Short mmCIF file of C-alpha atoms in Angstrom, two decimals:
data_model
loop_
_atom_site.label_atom_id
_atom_site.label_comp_id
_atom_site.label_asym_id
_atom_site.label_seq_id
_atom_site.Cartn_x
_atom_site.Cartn_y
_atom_site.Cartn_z
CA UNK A 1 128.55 -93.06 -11.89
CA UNK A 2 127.35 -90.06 -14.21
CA UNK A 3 125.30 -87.56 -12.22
CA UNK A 4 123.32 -84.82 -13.61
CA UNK A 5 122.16 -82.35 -10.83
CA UNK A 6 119.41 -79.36 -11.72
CA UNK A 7 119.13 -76.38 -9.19
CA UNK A 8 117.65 -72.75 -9.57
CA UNK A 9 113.78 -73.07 -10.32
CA UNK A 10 111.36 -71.87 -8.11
CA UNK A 11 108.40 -69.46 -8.52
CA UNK A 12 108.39 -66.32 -10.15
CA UNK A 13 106.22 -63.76 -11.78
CA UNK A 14 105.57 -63.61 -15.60
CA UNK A 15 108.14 -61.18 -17.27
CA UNK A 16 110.37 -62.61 -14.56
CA UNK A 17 113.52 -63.93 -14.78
CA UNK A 18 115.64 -67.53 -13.44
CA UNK A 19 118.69 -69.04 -14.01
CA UNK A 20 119.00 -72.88 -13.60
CA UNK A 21 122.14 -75.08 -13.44
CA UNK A 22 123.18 -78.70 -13.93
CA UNK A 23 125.98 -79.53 -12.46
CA UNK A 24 127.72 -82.90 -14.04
CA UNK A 25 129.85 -85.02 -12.32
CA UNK A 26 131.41 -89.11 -13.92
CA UNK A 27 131.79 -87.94 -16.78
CA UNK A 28 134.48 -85.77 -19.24
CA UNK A 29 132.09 -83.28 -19.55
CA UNK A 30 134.13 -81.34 -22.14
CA UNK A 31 133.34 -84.35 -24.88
CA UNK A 32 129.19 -84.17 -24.02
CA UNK A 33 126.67 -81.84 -25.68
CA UNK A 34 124.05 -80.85 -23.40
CA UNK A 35 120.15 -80.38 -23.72
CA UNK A 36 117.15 -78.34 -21.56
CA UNK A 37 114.27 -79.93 -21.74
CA UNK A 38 111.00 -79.77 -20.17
CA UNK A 39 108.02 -81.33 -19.20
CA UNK A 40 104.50 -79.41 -18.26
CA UNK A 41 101.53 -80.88 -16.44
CA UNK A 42 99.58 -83.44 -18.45
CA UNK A 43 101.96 -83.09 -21.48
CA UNK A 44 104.89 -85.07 -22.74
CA UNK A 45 108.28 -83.87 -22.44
CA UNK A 46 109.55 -81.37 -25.36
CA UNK A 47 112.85 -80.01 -25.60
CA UNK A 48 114.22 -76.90 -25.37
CA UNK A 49 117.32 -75.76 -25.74
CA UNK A 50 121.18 -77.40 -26.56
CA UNK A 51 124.37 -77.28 -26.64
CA UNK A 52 127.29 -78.56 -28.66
CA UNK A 53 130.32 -80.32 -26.93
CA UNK A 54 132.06 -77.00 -26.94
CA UNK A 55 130.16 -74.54 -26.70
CA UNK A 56 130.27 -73.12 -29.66
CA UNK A 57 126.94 -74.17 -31.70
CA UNK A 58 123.39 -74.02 -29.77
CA UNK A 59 119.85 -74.72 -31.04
CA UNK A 60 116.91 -73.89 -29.51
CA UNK A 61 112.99 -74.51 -29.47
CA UNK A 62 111.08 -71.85 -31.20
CA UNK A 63 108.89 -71.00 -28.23
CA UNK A 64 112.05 -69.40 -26.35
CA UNK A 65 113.94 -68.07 -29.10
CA UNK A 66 114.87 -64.65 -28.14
CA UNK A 67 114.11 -65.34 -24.33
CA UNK A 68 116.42 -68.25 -23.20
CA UNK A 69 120.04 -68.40 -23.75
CA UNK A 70 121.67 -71.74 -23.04
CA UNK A 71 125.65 -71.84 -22.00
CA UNK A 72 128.32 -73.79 -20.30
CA UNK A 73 131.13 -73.88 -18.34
CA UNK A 74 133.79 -76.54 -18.98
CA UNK A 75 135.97 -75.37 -16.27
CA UNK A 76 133.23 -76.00 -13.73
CA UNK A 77 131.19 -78.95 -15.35
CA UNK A 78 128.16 -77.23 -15.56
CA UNK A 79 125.34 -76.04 -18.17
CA UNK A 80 123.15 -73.29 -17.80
CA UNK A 81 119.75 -71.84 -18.60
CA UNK A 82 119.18 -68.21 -18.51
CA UNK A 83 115.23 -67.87 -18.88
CA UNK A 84 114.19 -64.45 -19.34
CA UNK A 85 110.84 -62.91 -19.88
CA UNK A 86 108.90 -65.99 -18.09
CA UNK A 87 105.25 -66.87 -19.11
CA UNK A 88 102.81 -68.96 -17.44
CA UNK A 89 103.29 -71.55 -20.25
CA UNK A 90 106.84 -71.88 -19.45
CA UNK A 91 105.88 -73.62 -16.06
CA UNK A 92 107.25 -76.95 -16.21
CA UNK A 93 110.25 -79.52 -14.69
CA UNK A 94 113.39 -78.83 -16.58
CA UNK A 95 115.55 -81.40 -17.29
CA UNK A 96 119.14 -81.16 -18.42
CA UNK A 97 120.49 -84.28 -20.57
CA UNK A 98 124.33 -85.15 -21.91
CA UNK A 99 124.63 -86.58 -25.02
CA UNK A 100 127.99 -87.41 -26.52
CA UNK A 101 129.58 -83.94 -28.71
CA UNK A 102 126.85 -83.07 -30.81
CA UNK A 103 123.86 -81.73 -29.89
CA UNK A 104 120.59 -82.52 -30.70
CA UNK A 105 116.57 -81.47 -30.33
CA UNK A 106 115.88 -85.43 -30.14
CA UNK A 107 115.12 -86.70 -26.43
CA UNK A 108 115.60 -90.30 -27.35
CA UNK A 109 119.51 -89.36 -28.00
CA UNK A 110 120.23 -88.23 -24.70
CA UNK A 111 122.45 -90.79 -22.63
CA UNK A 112 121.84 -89.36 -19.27
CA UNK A 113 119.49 -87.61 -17.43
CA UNK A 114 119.01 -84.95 -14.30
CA UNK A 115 116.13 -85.58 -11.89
CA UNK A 116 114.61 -82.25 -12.65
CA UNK A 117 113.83 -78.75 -11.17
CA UNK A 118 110.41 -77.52 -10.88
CA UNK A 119 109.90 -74.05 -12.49
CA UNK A 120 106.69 -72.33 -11.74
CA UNK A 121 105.62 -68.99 -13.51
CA UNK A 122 102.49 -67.40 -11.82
CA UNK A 123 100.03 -64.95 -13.60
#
């Protein structure tokens, strides 16, 4: 049974700074690309950032260009999100997603899902 599991939101000041995880487990993790995406209060899920099966190739929305940085760790099974310079806009769930190798900005793609992680970004 694939499991996606999100940790690391929480509340934080604008200009701050979080790190979430997702943490994978039933499935080879090295042959799945990985996606951030997010969803904000009374608006429909967008995406925002990805990852190809290696690690090598990542695309990301242009509202956090410059500001998040999206990795992984094979070894460990996991995918990161470093979110720097946080705005009040960026206050959302986050969702991570695995898609098989390649990534991709397109939600409908996405084979499996996390339950999400609740990132707040106060004024």
């Amino acid at each position: 049974q694939v499991q996606l599991v999100e940790s690391g939101g929480g509340l934080v000041q604008a200009g701050g700074s979080l790190r979430l995880s997702c943490a994978a487990s039933g499935l080879t993790f090295s042959s799945y690309a990985m996606g951030w995406f997010r969803r904000a209060p009374g608006k429909e899920r967008e995406f925002v950032a990805t990852i190809n099966w290696r690690g090598g190739s990542t695309y990301y929305a242009d509202f956090v260009k410059g500001r998040f940085t999206i990795s992984r760790d094979n070894a460990k099974n996991t995918v990161y999100l470093q979110m720097n310079s946080l705005k009040p806009e960026d206050t959302a769930v986050y969702y991570c997603a695995a898609r098989t190798r390649y990534y991709s900005n397109n939600d409908a793609s996405y084979n499996y899902w996390g339950r999400g992680t609740q990132v707040t970004v106060s004024s």
